[in-house]
JSON list of C-alpha atoms in Angstrom, two decimals:
[
{"chain": "A", "resi": 19, "resn": "MET", "atom": "CA", "xyz": [54.27, -16.64, -118.97]},
{"chain": "A", "resi": 20, "resn": "ALA", "atom": "CA", "xyz": [56.06, -16.85, -115.19]},
{"chain": "A", "resi": 21, "resn": "VAL", "atom": "CA", "xyz": [54.73, -12.45, -114.99]},
{"chain": "A", "resi": 22, "resn": "LEU", "atom": "CA", "xyz": [51.63, -13.58, -115.44]},
{"chain": "A", "resi": 23, "resn": "MET", "atom": "CA", "xyz": [51.23, -16.35, -113.28]},
{"chain": "A", "resi": 24, "resn": "TRP", "atom": "CA", "xyz": [53.27, -14.18, -110.41]},
{"chain": "A", "resi": 25, "resn": "LEU", "atom": "CA", "xyz": [49.93, -11.89, -111.66]},
{"chain": "A", "resi": 26, "resn": "VAL", "atom": "CA", "xyz": [47.48, -14.34, -110.96]},
{"chain": "A", "resi": 27, "resn": "ALA", "atom": "CA", "xyz": [49.25, -15.83, -107.63]},
{"chain": "A", "resi": 28, "resn": "ALA", "atom": "CA", "xyz": [50.24, -12.91, -106.01]},
{"chain": "A", "resi": 29, "resn": "PRO", "atom": "CA", "xyz": [45.86, -11.63, -105.11]},
{"chain": "A", "resi": 30, "resn": "VAL", "atom": "CA", "xyz": [45.80, -14.36, -103.68]},
{"chain": "A", "resi": 31, "resn": "VAL", "atom": "CA", "xyz": [48.49, -14.97, -102.22]},
{"chain": "A", "resi": 32, "resn": "GLY", "atom": "CA", "xyz": [48.32, -11.02, -100.87]},
{"chain": "A", "resi": 33, "resn": "ALA", "atom": "CA", "xyz": [45.14, -11.98, -99.45]},
{"chain": "A", "resi": 34, "resn": "ALA", "atom": "CA", "xyz": [45.75, -15.18, -97.16]},
{"chain": "A", "resi": 35, "resn": "THR", "atom": "CA", "xyz": [48.63, -12.80, -95.80]},
{"chain": "A", "resi": 36, "resn": "LYS", "atom": "CA", "xyz": [46.56, -9.81, -95.22]},
{"chain": "A", "resi": 37, "resn": "ALA", "atom": "CA", "xyz": [44.22, -11.89, -93.92]},
{"chain": "A", "resi": 38, "resn": "PRO", "atom": "CA", "xyz": [43.95, -11.25, -89.75]},
{"chain": "A", "resi": 39, "resn": "ALA", "atom": "CA", "xyz": [45.45, -14.30, -88.21]},
{"chain": "A", "resi": 40, "resn": "ARG", "atom": "CA", "xyz": [42.57, -16.83, -85.63]},
{"chain": "A", "resi": 41, "resn": "GLN", "atom": "CA", "xyz": [43.92, -16.14, -82.46]},
{"chain": "A", "resi": 42, "resn": "ALA", "atom": "CA", "xyz": [42.40, -18.60, -79.89]},
{"chain": "A", "resi": 43, "resn": "PRO", "atom": "CA", "xyz": [39.60, -17.25, -77.38]},
{"chain": "A", "resi": 44, "resn": "ALA", "atom": "CA", "xyz": [40.40, -15.72, -74.23]},
{"chain": "A", "resi": 45, "resn": "ARG", "atom": "CA", "xyz": [38.91, -17.88, -72.09]},
{"chain": "A", "resi": 46, "resn": "PRO", "atom": "CA", "xyz": [40.31, -20.27, -69.46]},
{"chain": "A", "resi": 47, "resn": "VAL", "atom": "CA", "xyz": [39.33, -23.76, -70.96]},
{"chain": "A", "resi": 48, "resn": "LYS", "atom": "CA", "xyz": [39.12, -24.44, -66.93]},
{"chain": "A", "resi": 49, "resn": "LEU", "atom": "CA", "xyz": [36.63, -23.24, -64.38]},
{"chain": "A", "resi": 50, "resn": "ASP", "atom": "CA", "xyz": [39.12, -22.40, -60.98]},
{"chain": "A", "resi": 51, "resn": "ALA", "atom": "CA", "xyz": [38.65, -24.36, -57.42]},
{"chain": "A", "resi": 52, "resn": "ARG", "atom": "CA", "xyz": [36.37, -20.93, -56.25]},
{"chain": "A", "resi": 53, "resn": "GLU", "atom": "CA", "xyz": [34.34, -21.27, -59.70]},
{"chain": "A", "resi": 54, "resn": "GLN", "atom": "CA", "xyz": [34.27, -24.94, -60.03]},
{"chain": "A", "resi": 55, "resn": "ALA", "atom": "CA", "xyz": [32.21, -24.90, -56.20]},
{"chain": "A", "resi": 56, "resn": "PHE", "atom": "CA", "xyz": [29.70, -21.67, -57.52]},
{"chain": "A", "resi": 57, "resn": "VAL", "atom": "CA", "xyz": [28.95, -24.39, -60.49]},
{"chain": "A", "resi": 58, "resn": "ALA", "atom": "CA", "xyz": [28.40, -26.87, -57.49]},
{"chain": "A", "resi": 59, "resn": "GLN", "atom": "CA", "xyz": [25.97, -25.18, -55.47]},
{"chain": "A", "resi": 60, "resn": "ALA", "atom": "CA", "xyz": [24.57, -23.97, -58.19]},
{"chain": "A", "resi": 61, "resn": "THR", "atom": "CA", "xyz": [23.79, -26.82, -59.87]},
{"chain": "A", "resi": 62, "resn": "ALA", "atom": "CA", "xyz": [22.70, -28.86, -56.00]},
{"chain": "A", "resi": 63, "resn": "ASP", "atom": "CA", "xyz": [21.03, -25.78, -55.35]},
{"chain": "A", "resi": 64, "resn": "ASP", "atom": "CA", "xyz": [19.52, -26.05, -58.89]},
{"chain": "A", "resi": 65, "resn": "ALA", "atom": "CA", "xyz": [18.48, -29.89, -57.76]},
{"chain": "A", "resi": 66, "resn": "MET", "atom": "CA", "xyz": [17.65, -29.02, -54.19]},
{"chain": "A", "resi": 67, "resn": "GLN", "atom": "CA", "xyz": [14.66, -26.25, -55.75]},
{"chain": "A", "resi": 68, "resn": "ILE", "atom": "CA", "xyz": [13.28, -28.66, -58.69]},
{"chain": "A", "resi": 69, "resn": "ALA", "atom": "CA", "xyz": [12.32, -32.14, -55.74]},
{"chain": "A", "resi": 70, "resn": "LEU", "atom": "CA", "xyz": [10.49, -29.79, -53.26]},
{"chain": "A", "resi": 71, "resn": "ALA", "atom": "CA", "xyz": [9.60, -27.06, -56.60]},
{"chain": "A", "resi": 72, "resn": "GLN", "atom": "CA", "xyz": [7.46, -30.57, -58.21]},
{"chain": "A", "resi": 73, "resn": "LEU", "atom": "CA", "xyz": [6.30, -31.88, -53.96]},
{"chain": "A", "resi": 74, "resn": "ALA", "atom": "CA", "xyz": [4.53, -28.36, -53.89]},
{"chain": "A", "resi": 75, "resn": "MET", "atom": "CA", "xyz": [2.81, -29.17, -57.82]},
{"chain": "A", "resi": 76, "resn": "ALA", "atom": "CA", "xyz": [1.75, -32.15, -56.40]},
{"chain": "A", "resi": 77, "resn": "LYS", "atom": "CA", "xyz": [0.59, -31.59, -52.59]},
{"chain": "A", "resi": 78, "resn": "SER", "atom": "CA", "xyz": [-0.14, -27.47, -52.29]},
{"chain": "A", "resi": 79, "resn": "GLY", "atom": "CA", "xyz": [-3.96, -26.27, -54.06]},
{"chain": "A", "resi": 80, "resn": "ASN", "atom": "CA", "xyz": [-2.57, -22.81, -54.18]},
{"chain": "A", "resi": 81, "resn": "PRO", "atom": "CA", "xyz": [-3.28, -22.12, -58.12]},
{"chain": "A", "resi": 82, "resn": "LYS", "atom": "CA", "xyz": [-0.43, -19.61, -57.12]},
{"chain": "A", "resi": 83, "resn": "LEU", "atom": "CA", "xyz": [2.25, -22.20, -55.38]},
{"chain": "A", "resi": 84, "resn": "ARG", "atom": "CA", "xyz": [1.88, -23.71, -57.70]},
{"chain": "A", "resi": 85, "resn": "ALA", "atom": "CA", "xyz": [2.73, -22.07, -60.75]},
{"chain": "A", "resi": 86, "resn": "LEU", "atom": "CA", "xyz": [5.55, -20.46, -58.74]},
{"chain": "A", "resi": 87, "resn": "ALA", "atom": "CA", "xyz": [6.64, -23.95, -58.02]},
{"chain": "A", "resi": 88, "resn": "SER", "atom": "CA", "xyz": [6.65, -24.74, -61.85]},
{"chain": "A", "resi": 89, "resn": "ARG", "atom": "CA", "xyz": [8.11, -21.91, -62.96]},
{"chain": "A", "resi": 90, "resn": "ILE", "atom": "CA", "xyz": [10.71, -23.65, -60.32]},
{"chain": "A", "resi": 91, "resn": "VAL", "atom": "CA", "xyz": [11.50, -26.24, -61.99]},
{"chain": "A", "resi": 92, "resn": "SER", "atom": "CA", "xyz": [11.70, -25.18, -65.02]},
{"chain": "A", "resi": 93, "resn": "ASP", "atom": "CA", "xyz": [13.19, -22.42, -64.62]},
{"chain": "A", "resi": 94, "resn": "HIS", "atom": "CA", "xyz": [16.18, -24.37, -62.12]},
{"chain": "A", "resi": 95, "resn": "ALA", "atom": "CA", "xyz": [16.50, -27.04, -65.06]},
{"chain": "A", "resi": 96, "resn": "ALA", "atom": "CA", "xyz": [17.07, -24.59, -67.71]},
{"chain": "A", "resi": 97, "resn": "LEU", "atom": "CA", "xyz": [19.79, -22.80, -65.50]},
{"chain": "A", "resi": 98, "resn": "ASN", "atom": "CA", "xyz": [20.99, -26.84, -64.61]},
{"chain": "A", "resi": 99, "resn": "LEU", "atom": "CA", "xyz": [21.33, -27.09, -68.20]},
{"chain": "A", "resi": 100, "resn": "GLN", "atom": "CA", "xyz": [23.41, -23.94, -68.50]},
{"chain": "A", "resi": 101, "resn": "PHE", "atom": "CA", "xyz": [25.79, -25.72, -66.73]},
{"chain": "A", "resi": 102, "resn": "ALA", "atom": "CA", "xyz": [25.93, -28.81, -68.33]},
{"chain": "A", "resi": 103, "resn": "ARG", "atom": "CA", "xyz": [26.76, -26.60, -71.15]},
{"chain": "A", "resi": 104, "resn": "LEU", "atom": "CA", "xyz": [29.79, -25.43, -69.25]},
{"chain": "A", "resi": 105, "resn": "ALA", "atom": "CA", "xyz": [31.25, -28.13, -68.09]},
{"chain": "A", "resi": 106, "resn": "ALA", "atom": "CA", "xyz": [31.21, -29.87, -71.44]},
{"chain": "A", "resi": 107, "resn": "ALA", "atom": "CA", "xyz": [32.91, -26.72, -72.58]},
{"chain": "A", "resi": 108, "resn": "THR", "atom": "CA", "xyz": [35.32, -26.41, -70.00]},
{"chain": "A", "resi": 109, "resn": "HIS", "atom": "CA", "xyz": [36.47, -29.69, -68.49]},
{"chain": "A", "resi": 110, "resn": "GLY", "atom": "CA", "xyz": [35.41, -32.32, -71.66]},
{"chain": "A", "resi": 111, "resn": "SER", "atom": "CA", "xyz": [32.36, -34.07, -69.38]},
{"chain": "A", "resi": 112, "resn": "LYS", "atom": "CA", "xyz": [29.34, -35.51, -72.00]},
{"chain": "A", "resi": 113, "resn": "GLY", "atom": "CA", "xyz": [27.34, -32.63, -69.59]},
{"chain": "A", "resi": 114, "resn": "ASN", "atom": "CA", "xyz": [26.95, -33.06, -66.55]},
{"chain": "A", "resi": 115, "resn": "ALA", "atom": "CA", "xyz": [27.35, -29.84, -64.18]},
{"chain": "A", "resi": 116, "resn": "HIS", "atom": "CA", "xyz": [25.81, -31.82, -60.77]},
{"chain": "A", "resi": 117, "resn": "GLY", "atom": "CA", "xyz": [26.43, -31.18, -56.97]},
{"chain": "A", "resi": 118, "resn": "VAL", "atom": "CA", "xyz": [25.49, -33.03, -54.87]},
{"chain": "A", "resi": 119, "resn": "PRO", "atom": "CA", "xyz": [21.86, -31.39, -52.86]},
{"chain": "A", "resi": 120, "resn": "PRO", "atom": "CA", "xyz": [22.31, -30.77, -49.63]},
{"chain": "A", "resi": 121, "resn": "GLY", "atom": "CA", "xyz": [21.72, -33.01, -46.60]},
{"chain": "A", "resi": 122, "resn": "ASN", "atom": "CA", "xyz": [19.42, -31.37, -45.59]},
{"chain": "A", "resi": 123, "resn": "ILE", "atom": "CA", "xyz": [17.13, -31.91, -48.46]},
{"chain": "A", "resi": 124, "resn": "SER", "atom": "CA", "xyz": [15.74, -34.86, -47.02]},
{"chain": "A", "resi": 125, "resn": "ALA", "atom": "CA", "xyz": [14.54, -33.15, -43.48]},
{"chain": "A", "resi": 126, "resn": "MET", "atom": "CA", "xyz": [12.64, -30.50, -45.37]},
{"chain": "A", "resi": 127, "resn": "LYS", "atom": "CA", "xyz": [11.40, -33.13, -48.11]},
{"chain": "A", "resi": 128, "resn": "ALA", "atom": "CA", "xyz": [10.16, -34.48, -44.87]},
{"chain": "A", "resi": 129, "resn": "HIS", "atom": "CA", "xyz": [9.23, -31.90, -43.14]},
{"chain": "A", "resi": 130, "resn": "LEU", "atom": "CA", "xyz": [6.96, -30.68, -45.69]},
{"chain": "A", "resi": 131, "resn": "GLN", "atom": "CA", "xyz": [5.35, -34.11, -46.42]},
{"chain": "A", "resi": 132, "resn": "THR", "atom": "CA", "xyz": [4.08, -33.70, -43.33]},
{"chain": "A", "resi": 133, "resn": "LEU", "atom": "CA", "xyz": [1.91, -30.71, -44.44]},
{"chain": "A", "resi": 134, "resn": "GLN", "atom": "CA", "xyz": [-1.38, -29.46, -45.53]},
{"chain": "A", "resi": 135, "resn": "GLY", "atom": "CA", "xyz": [-3.43, -26.69, -47.19]},
{"chain": "A", "resi": 136, "resn": "GLU", "atom": "CA", "xyz": [-2.03, -23.58, -45.96]},
{"chain": "A", "resi": 137, "resn": "ALA", "atom": "CA", "xyz": [1.00, -24.56, -43.63]},
{"chain": "A", "resi": 138, "resn": "PHE", "atom": "CA", "xyz": [2.37, -26.51, -46.54]},
{"chain": "A", "resi": 139, "resn": "ASP", "atom": "CA", "xyz": [2.39, -23.44, -48.37]},
{"chain": "A", "resi": 140, "resn": "GLN", "atom": "CA", "xyz": [3.42, -21.16, -45.67]},
{"chain": "A", "resi": 141, "resn": "ALA", "atom": "CA", "xyz": [5.97, -23.79, -45.29]},
{"chain": "A", "resi": 142, "resn": "PHE", "atom": "CA", "xyz": [7.10, -23.97, -49.13]},
{"chain": "A", "resi": 143, "resn": "ALA", "atom": "CA", "xyz": [6.84, -20.17, -49.99]},
{"chain": "A", "resi": 144, "resn": "GLY", "atom": "CA", "xyz": [9.41, -20.19, -46.47]},
{"chain": "A", "resi": 145, "resn": "MET", "atom": "CA", "xyz": [11.95, -22.49, -47.37]},
{"chain": "A", "resi": 146, "resn": "MET", "atom": "CA", "xyz": [12.11, -20.68, -51.50]},
{"chain": "A", "resi": 147, "resn": "VAL", "atom": "CA", "xyz": [12.74, -17.55, -49.64]},
{"chain": "A", "resi": 148, "resn": "ASN", "atom": "CA", "xyz": [15.57, -18.90, -48.04]},
{"chain": "A", "resi": 149, "resn": "GLU", "atom": "CA", "xyz": [17.10, -20.73, -50.34]},
{"chain": "A", "resi": 150, "resn": "HIS", "atom": "CA", "xyz": [16.71, -17.74, -52.61]},
{"chain": "A", "resi": 151, "resn": "ARG", "atom": "CA", "xyz": [18.91, -16.02, -50.67]},
{"chain": "A", "resi": 152, "resn": "LYS", "atom": "CA", "xyz": [21.63, -17.23, -49.95]},
{"chain": "A", "resi": 153, "resn": "ILE", "atom": "CA", "xyz": [21.37, -18.76, -54.40]},
{"chain": "A", "resi": 154, "resn": "ILE", "atom": "CA", "xyz": [21.81, -15.61, -55.34]},
{"chain": "A", "resi": 155, "resn": "ALA", "atom": "CA", "xyz": [24.23, -13.78, -52.93]},
{"chain": "A", "resi": 156, "resn": "ALA", "atom": "CA", "xyz": [26.50, -16.76, -54.51]},
{"chain": "A", "resi": 157, "resn": "TYR", "atom": "CA", "xyz": [25.03, -15.99, -58.24]},
{"chain": "A", "resi": 158, "resn": "GLU", "atom": "CA", "xyz": [25.88, -12.81, -57.54]},
{"chain": "A", "resi": 159, "resn": "VAL", "atom": "CA", "xyz": [29.64, -12.75, -56.59]},
{"chain": "A", "resi": 160, "resn": "ALA", "atom": "CA", "xyz": [29.97, -15.33, -59.86]},
{"chain": "A", "resi": 161, "resn": "ALA", "atom": "CA", "xyz": [28.38, -12.21, -61.80]},
{"chain": "A", "resi": 162, "resn": "LYS", "atom": "CA", "xyz": [31.56, -10.24, -60.66]},
{"chain": "A", "resi": 163, "resn": "THR", "atom": "CA", "xyz": [34.30, -11.99, -60.24]},
{"chain": "A", "resi": 164, "resn": "SER", "atom": "CA", "xyz": [34.79, -14.96, -62.39]},
{"chain": "A", "resi": 165, "resn": "ALA", "atom": "CA", "xyz": [37.47, -14.77, -64.98]},
{"chain": "A", "resi": 166, "resn": "ASP", "atom": "CA", "xyz": [36.09, -17.33, -67.60]},
{"chain": "A", "resi": 167, "resn": "ASP", "atom": "CA", "xyz": [33.10, -14.71, -68.82]},
{"chain": "A", "resi": 168, "resn": "ARG", "atom": "CA", "xyz": [30.01, -17.97, -69.74]},
{"chain": "A", "resi": 169, "resn": "LEU", "atom": "CA", "xyz": [30.19, -18.64, -66.20]},
{"chain": "A", "resi": 170, "resn": "ARG", "atom": "CA", "xyz": [29.32, -14.95, -65.50]},
{"chain": "A", "resi": 171, "resn": "THR", "atom": "CA", "xyz": [26.97, -14.52, -68.36]},
{"chain": "A", "resi": 172, "resn": "ILE", "atom": "CA", "xyz": [24.75, -18.23, -67.04]},
{"chain": "A", "resi": 173, "resn": "ALA", "atom": "CA", "xyz": [24.65, -15.51, -63.08]},
{"chain": "A", "resi": 174, "resn": "ALA", "atom": "CA", "xyz": [24.45, -11.96, -64.36]},
{"chain": "A", "resi": 175, "resn": "ARG", "atom": "CA", "xyz": [21.27, -14.31, -66.31]},
{"chain": "A", "resi": 176, "resn": "GLY", "atom": "CA", "xyz": [20.23, -16.14, -64.47]},
{"chain": "A", "resi": 177, "resn": "LEU", "atom": "CA", "xyz": [20.34, -13.66, -61.66]},
{"chain": "A", "resi": 178, "resn": "PRO", "atom": "CA", "xyz": [16.62, -11.29, -62.29]},
{"chain": "A", "resi": 179, "resn": "VAL", "atom": "CA", "xyz": [15.38, -15.25, -62.55]},
{"chain": "A", "resi": 180, "resn": "LEU", "atom": "CA", "xyz": [15.47, -16.24, -59.19]},
{"chain": "A", "resi": 181, "resn": "GLN", "atom": "CA", "xyz": [15.07, -12.70, -58.08]},
{"chain": "A", "resi": 182, "resn": "SER", "atom": "CA", "xyz": [12.42, -13.23, -59.70]},
{"chain": "A", "resi": 183, "resn": "HIS", "atom": "CA", "xyz": [11.29, -16.60, -57.62]},
{"chain": "A", "resi": 184, "resn": "LEU", "atom": "CA", "xyz": [11.99, -14.68, -54.73]},
{"chain": "A", "resi": 185, "resn": "ASP", "atom": "CA", "xyz": [9.76, -12.17, -54.90]},
{"chain": "A", "resi": 186, "resn": "GLU", "atom": "CA", "xyz": [7.34, -14.17, -56.04]},
{"chain": "A", "resi": 187, "resn": "ALA", "atom": "CA", "xyz": [7.76, -16.18, -52.13]},
{"chain": "A", "resi": 188, "resn": "GLN", "atom": "CA", "xyz": [7.86, -13.61, -50.48]},
{"chain": "A", "resi": 189, "resn": "ALA", "atom": "CA", "xyz": [5.12, -12.22, -51.82]},
{"chain": "A", "resi": 190, "resn": "LEU", "atom": "CA", "xyz": [3.27, -15.57, -51.11]},
{"chain": "A", "resi": 191, "resn": "LEU", "atom": "CA", "xyz": [4.14, -14.70, -47.35]},
{"chain": "A", "resi": 192, "resn": "LYS", "atom": "CA", "xyz": [3.21, -12.47, -47.32]},
{"chain": "A", "resi": 193, "resn": "SER", "atom": "CA", "xyz": [-0.60, -12.92, -48.74]},
{"chain": "A", "resi": 194, "resn": "ASN", "atom": "CA", "xyz": [-1.14, -16.34, -46.40]},
{"chain": "A", "resi": 195, "resn": "ASN", "atom": "CA", "xyz": [0.42, -13.86, -43.43]},
{"chain": "A", "resi": 196, "resn": "ALA", "atom": "CA", "xyz": [-2.09, -11.57, -44.53]},
{"chain": "A", "resi": 197, "resn": "ALA", "atom": "CA", "xyz": [-5.08, -14.06, -44.87]},
{"chain": "A", "resi": 198, "resn": "GLU", "atom": "CA", "xyz": [-4.37, -15.58, -41.13]},
{"chain": "A", "resi": 199, "resn": "LYS", "atom": "CA", "xyz": [-4.42, -12.08, -39.24]},
{"chain": "A", "resi": 200, "resn": "GLN", "atom": "CA", "xyz": [-7.68, -11.59, -41.21]},
{"chain": "A", "resi": 201, "resn": "VAL", "atom": "CA", "xyz": [-9.01, -14.92, -39.65]},
{"chain": "A", "resi": 202, "resn": "ALA", "atom": "CA", "xyz": [-7.75, -14.25, -36.53]},
{"chain": "A", "resi": 203, "resn": "GLY", "atom": "CA", "xyz": [-8.61, -10.91, -36.29]},
{"chain": "A", "resi": 204, "resn": "GLY", "atom": "CA", "xyz": [-11.63, -11.36, -38.15]}
]
């Protein structure tokens, strides 16, 4: 009987001892100071661009600019959600990943609010070009150098989205400049 019990139990015991041990993921639990600074910069940029784009959606009569502004709002909100999830995973927060928007956002909004029509569209597109160039550079660094694979992934996946915003804003600036030259020359 003892031999029979051993024969029945042996495969279970053997299988349990032969199963590979589960290892903790190799990702860092906490982001380092440089990574935290990037997350703060990216989320502050998200907040700024969302605020400016919401203003553009309300003020601009240009359907292409309004469409870009709408994409900026939704895309930056989605990026911010990814950063919030990362913050929850790395710091045990309740999903807060909000950097402080730059101090010049009030001045930028105030300036845009004084403008109308083509002047507004030009200023907004110009701001989007400048701001996207800055944040794209930060995303490129994070995508290449972050030790945290989740942060590298967010940055790498965010780059084409941000680049598309930059490309559209540049195209709007060029088309507005071309239209102004036609009016001035014709």
